[in-house]
CSV table of C-alpha atoms in Angstrom, one decimal:
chain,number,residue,atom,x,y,z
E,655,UNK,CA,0.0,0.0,0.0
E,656,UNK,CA,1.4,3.7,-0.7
E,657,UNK,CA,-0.1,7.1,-0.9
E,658,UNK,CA,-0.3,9.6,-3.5
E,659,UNK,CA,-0.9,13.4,-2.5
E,660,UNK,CA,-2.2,15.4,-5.8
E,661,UNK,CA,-2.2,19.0,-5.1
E,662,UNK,CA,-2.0,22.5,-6.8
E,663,UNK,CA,-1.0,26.0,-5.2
E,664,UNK,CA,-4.5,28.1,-5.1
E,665,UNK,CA,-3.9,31.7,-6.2
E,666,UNK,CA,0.0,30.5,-7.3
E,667,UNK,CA,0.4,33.9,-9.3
E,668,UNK,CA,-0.6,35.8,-6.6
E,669,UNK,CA,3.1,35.3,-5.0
E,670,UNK,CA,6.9,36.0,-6.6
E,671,UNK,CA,7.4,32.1,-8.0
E,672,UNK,CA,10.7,32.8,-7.0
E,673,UNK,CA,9.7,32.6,-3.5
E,674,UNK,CA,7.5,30.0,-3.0
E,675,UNK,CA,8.6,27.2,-5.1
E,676,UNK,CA,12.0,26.8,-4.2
E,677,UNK,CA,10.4,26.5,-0.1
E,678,UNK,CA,7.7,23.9,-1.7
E,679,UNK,CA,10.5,22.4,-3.1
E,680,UNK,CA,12.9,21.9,-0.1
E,681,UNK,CA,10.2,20.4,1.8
E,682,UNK,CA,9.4,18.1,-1.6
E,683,UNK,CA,12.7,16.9,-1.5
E,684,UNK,CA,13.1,15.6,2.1
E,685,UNK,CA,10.4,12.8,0.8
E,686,UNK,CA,12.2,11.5,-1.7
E,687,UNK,CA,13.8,12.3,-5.4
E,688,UNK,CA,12.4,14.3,-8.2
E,689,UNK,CA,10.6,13.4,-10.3
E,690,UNK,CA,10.5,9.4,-8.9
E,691,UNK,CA,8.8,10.6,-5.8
E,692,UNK,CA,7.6,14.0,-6.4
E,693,UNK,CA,7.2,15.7,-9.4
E,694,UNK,CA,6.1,19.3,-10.4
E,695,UNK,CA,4.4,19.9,-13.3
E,696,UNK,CA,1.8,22.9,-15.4
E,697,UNK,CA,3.9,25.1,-12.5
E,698,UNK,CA,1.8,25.2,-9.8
E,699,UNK,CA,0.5,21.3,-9.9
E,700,UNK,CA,2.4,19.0,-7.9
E,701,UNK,CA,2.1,14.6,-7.7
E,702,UNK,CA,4.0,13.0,-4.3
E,703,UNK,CA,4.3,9.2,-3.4
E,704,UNK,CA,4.9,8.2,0.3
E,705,UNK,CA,3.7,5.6,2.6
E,706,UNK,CA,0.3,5.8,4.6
E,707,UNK,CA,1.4,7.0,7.2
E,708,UNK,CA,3.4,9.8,6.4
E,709,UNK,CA,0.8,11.0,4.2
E,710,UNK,CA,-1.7,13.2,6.3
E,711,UNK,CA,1.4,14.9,8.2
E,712,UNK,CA,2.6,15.6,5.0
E,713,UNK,CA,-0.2,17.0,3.8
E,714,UNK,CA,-0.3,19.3,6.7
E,715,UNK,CA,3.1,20.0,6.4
E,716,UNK,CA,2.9,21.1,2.6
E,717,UNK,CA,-0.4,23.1,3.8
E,718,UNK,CA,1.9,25.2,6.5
E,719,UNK,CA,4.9,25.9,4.3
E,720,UNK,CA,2.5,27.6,1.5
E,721,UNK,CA,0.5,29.6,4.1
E,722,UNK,CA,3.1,31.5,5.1
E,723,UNK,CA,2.6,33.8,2.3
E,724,UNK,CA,-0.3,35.4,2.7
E,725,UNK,CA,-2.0,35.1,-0.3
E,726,UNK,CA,-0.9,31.8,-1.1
E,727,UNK,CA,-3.3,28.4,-0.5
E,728,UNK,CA,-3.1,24.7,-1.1
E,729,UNK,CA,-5.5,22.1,-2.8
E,730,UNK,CA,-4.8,18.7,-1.8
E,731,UNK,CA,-6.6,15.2,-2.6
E,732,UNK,CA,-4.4,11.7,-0.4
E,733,UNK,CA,-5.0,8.7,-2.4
E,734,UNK,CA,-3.9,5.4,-0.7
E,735,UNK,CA,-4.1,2.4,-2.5
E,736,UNK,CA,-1.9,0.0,-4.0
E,737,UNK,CA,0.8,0.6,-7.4
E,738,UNK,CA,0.0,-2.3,-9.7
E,739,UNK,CA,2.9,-0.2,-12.2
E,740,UNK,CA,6.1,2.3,-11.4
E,741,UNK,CA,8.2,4.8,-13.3
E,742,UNK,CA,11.0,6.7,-13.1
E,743,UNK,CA,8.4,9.5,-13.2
E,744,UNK,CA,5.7,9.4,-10.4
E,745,UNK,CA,3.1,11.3,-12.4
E,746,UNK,CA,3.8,8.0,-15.4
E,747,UNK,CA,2.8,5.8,-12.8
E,748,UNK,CA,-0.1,3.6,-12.1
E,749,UNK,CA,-2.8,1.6,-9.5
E,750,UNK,CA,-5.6,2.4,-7.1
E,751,UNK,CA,-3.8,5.0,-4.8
E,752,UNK,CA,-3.2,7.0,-8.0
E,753,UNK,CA,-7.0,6.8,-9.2
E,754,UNK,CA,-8.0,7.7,-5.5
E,755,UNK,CA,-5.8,10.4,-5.8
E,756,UNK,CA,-7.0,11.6,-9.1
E,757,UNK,CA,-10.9,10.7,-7.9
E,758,UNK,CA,-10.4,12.7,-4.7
E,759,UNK,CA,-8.7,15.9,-6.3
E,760,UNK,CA,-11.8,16.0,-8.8
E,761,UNK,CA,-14.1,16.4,-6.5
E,762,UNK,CA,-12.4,18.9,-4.3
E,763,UNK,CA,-15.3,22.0,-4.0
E,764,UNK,CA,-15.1,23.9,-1.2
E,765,UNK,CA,-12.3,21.8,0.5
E,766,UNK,CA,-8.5,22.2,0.3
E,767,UNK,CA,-7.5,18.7,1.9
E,768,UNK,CA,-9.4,15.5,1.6
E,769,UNK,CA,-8.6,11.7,1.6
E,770,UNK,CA,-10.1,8.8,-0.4
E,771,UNK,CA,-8.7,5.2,0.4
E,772,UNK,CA,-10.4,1.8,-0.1
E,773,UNK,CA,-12.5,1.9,3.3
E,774,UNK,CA,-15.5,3.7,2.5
E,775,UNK,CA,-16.1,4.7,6.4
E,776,UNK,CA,-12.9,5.5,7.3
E,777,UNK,CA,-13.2,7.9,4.8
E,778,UNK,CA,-16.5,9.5,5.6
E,779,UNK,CA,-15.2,10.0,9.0
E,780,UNK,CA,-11.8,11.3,8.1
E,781,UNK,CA,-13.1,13.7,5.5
E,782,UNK,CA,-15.5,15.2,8.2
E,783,UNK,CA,-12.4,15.6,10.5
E,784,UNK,CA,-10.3,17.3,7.8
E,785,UNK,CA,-13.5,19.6,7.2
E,786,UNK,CA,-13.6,21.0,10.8
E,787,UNK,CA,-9.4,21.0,11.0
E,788,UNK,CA,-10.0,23.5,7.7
E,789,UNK,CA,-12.3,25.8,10.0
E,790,UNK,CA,-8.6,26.3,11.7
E,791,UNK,CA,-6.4,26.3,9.1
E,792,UNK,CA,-8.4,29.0,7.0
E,793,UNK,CA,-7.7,31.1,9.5
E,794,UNK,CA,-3.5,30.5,9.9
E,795,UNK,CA,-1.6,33.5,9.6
E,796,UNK,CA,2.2,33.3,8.1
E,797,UNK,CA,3.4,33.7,11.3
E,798,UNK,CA,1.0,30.5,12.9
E,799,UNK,CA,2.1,28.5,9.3
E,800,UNK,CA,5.5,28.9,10.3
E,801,UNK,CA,5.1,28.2,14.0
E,802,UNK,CA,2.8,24.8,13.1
E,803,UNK,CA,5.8,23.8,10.5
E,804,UNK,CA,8.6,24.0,12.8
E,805,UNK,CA,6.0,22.1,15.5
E,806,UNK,CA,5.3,19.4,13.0
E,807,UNK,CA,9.1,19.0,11.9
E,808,UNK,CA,10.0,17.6,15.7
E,809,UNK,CA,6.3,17.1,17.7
E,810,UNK,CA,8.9,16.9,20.7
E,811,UNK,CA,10.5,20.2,20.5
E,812,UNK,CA,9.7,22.2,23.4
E,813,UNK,CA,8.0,26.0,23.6
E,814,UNK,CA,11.1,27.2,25.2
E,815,UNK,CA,12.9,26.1,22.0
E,816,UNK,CA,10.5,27.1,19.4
E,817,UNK,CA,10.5,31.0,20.9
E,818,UNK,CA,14.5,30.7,20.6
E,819,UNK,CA,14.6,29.9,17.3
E,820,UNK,CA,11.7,32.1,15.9
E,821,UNK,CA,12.8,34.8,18.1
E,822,UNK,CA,9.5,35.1,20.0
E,823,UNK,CA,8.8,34.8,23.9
E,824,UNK,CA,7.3,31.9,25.1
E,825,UNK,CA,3.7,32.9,26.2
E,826,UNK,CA,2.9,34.0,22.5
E,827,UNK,CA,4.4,30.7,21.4
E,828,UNK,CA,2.1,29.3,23.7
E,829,UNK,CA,-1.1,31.4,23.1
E,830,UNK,CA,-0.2,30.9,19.2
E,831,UNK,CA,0.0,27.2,18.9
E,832,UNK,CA,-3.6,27.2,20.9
E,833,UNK,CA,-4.8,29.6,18.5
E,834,UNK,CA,-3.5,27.4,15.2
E,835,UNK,CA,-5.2,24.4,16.9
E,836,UNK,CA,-1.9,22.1,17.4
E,837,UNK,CA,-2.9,20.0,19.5
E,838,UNK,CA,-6.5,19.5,17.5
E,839,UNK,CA,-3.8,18.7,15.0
E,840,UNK,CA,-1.6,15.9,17.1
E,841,UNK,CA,-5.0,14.6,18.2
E,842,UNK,CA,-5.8,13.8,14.7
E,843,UNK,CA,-2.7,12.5,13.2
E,844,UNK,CA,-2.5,10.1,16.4
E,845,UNK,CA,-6.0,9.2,15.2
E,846,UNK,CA,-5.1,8.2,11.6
E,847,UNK,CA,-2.1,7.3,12.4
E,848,UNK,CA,-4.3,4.6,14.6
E,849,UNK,CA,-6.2,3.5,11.9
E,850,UNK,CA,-3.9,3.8,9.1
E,851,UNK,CA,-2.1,0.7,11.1
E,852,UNK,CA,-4.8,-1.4,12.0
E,853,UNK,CA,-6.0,-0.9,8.1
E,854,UNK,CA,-2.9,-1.3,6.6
């Protein structure tokens, strides 16, 4: 079983290109090699492979490094399934995490993150989750982005740390991850996490 993340940058020319895709890019590159594992294509459209249960942390990830400019957004459809057919490029590739992917980023409306996968109510109830999360993340400034990025990268780090490197003081790191909804966020990749396992 893998996962396949299909997404494109919402309101991509909004932002210097310059800016944002080498950041997208960095991130892209700590999951594997381009274009095998990631791939960037039509310049703002962008295919990912990566196991289950990387995938929704990912996603989030990919999510904060975009919102930190302002006027940036991303759409994003996880696909998990299985790869009946590989190629050097992921985007040449085949099988049913790569339809689910394609399936679930087609029928993005309103959403910007959703997740189709072969068990029909573990995706009903997952797909409600990410829908209340989105209340939340709509509302992420560039500064909460960054501060739920460098939270995500190392879920152990302390506050004390994070205001040292961001050059902050504590009690607005503290009132700031409450405000970003990080520990909604831990709640809910411990959930999937949970059932990604038992399903897998």
């Amino acid at each position: 079983m893998i996962a396949v993340i299909t997404g494109d940058i919402i309101n991509s020319r909004a932002e210097d290109v310059g800016v944002w895709l080498p950041e997208l890019k960095t991130e892209l590159k700590k999951i594997g090699s381009d274009p095998k594992d990631w791939e960037i294509y039509r310049g703002d459209s962008f295919q990912l492979k990566t196991t289950p249960e990387q995938a929704l942390k990912i996603a989030l990830v990919l999510k904060t490094v975009l919102k930190q400019f302002k006027t940036l957004d991303v759409r994003m459809a996880i696909g998990i399934g299985e790869e009946s057919y590989t190629s050097e490029k992921v985007t040449e590739a085949n099988g049913s995490a790569y339809i689910n992917s394609g399936e679930c980023f087609e029928d993005l409306k309103k959403q910007t993150l959703a997740i189709k996968t072969p068990w029909q109510e573990f995706n009903i109830v997952l797909n409600l989750v990410l829908d209340v999360l989105e209340l939340t993340i709509n509302n992420w400034t560039p500064n909460y982005a960054l501060l739920i990025k460098e939270s995500l990268k190392d879920t152990s780090v302390t506050q004390k740390e994070l205001a040292d490197r961001l050059d902050k003081k504590q009690s607005n790191i503290s009132t700031s991850l409450k405000k970003a909804g990080f520990d909604e966020i831990l709640k809910i990749l411990d959930y999937y996490n949970t059932q990604i396992k038992k399903l897998c």
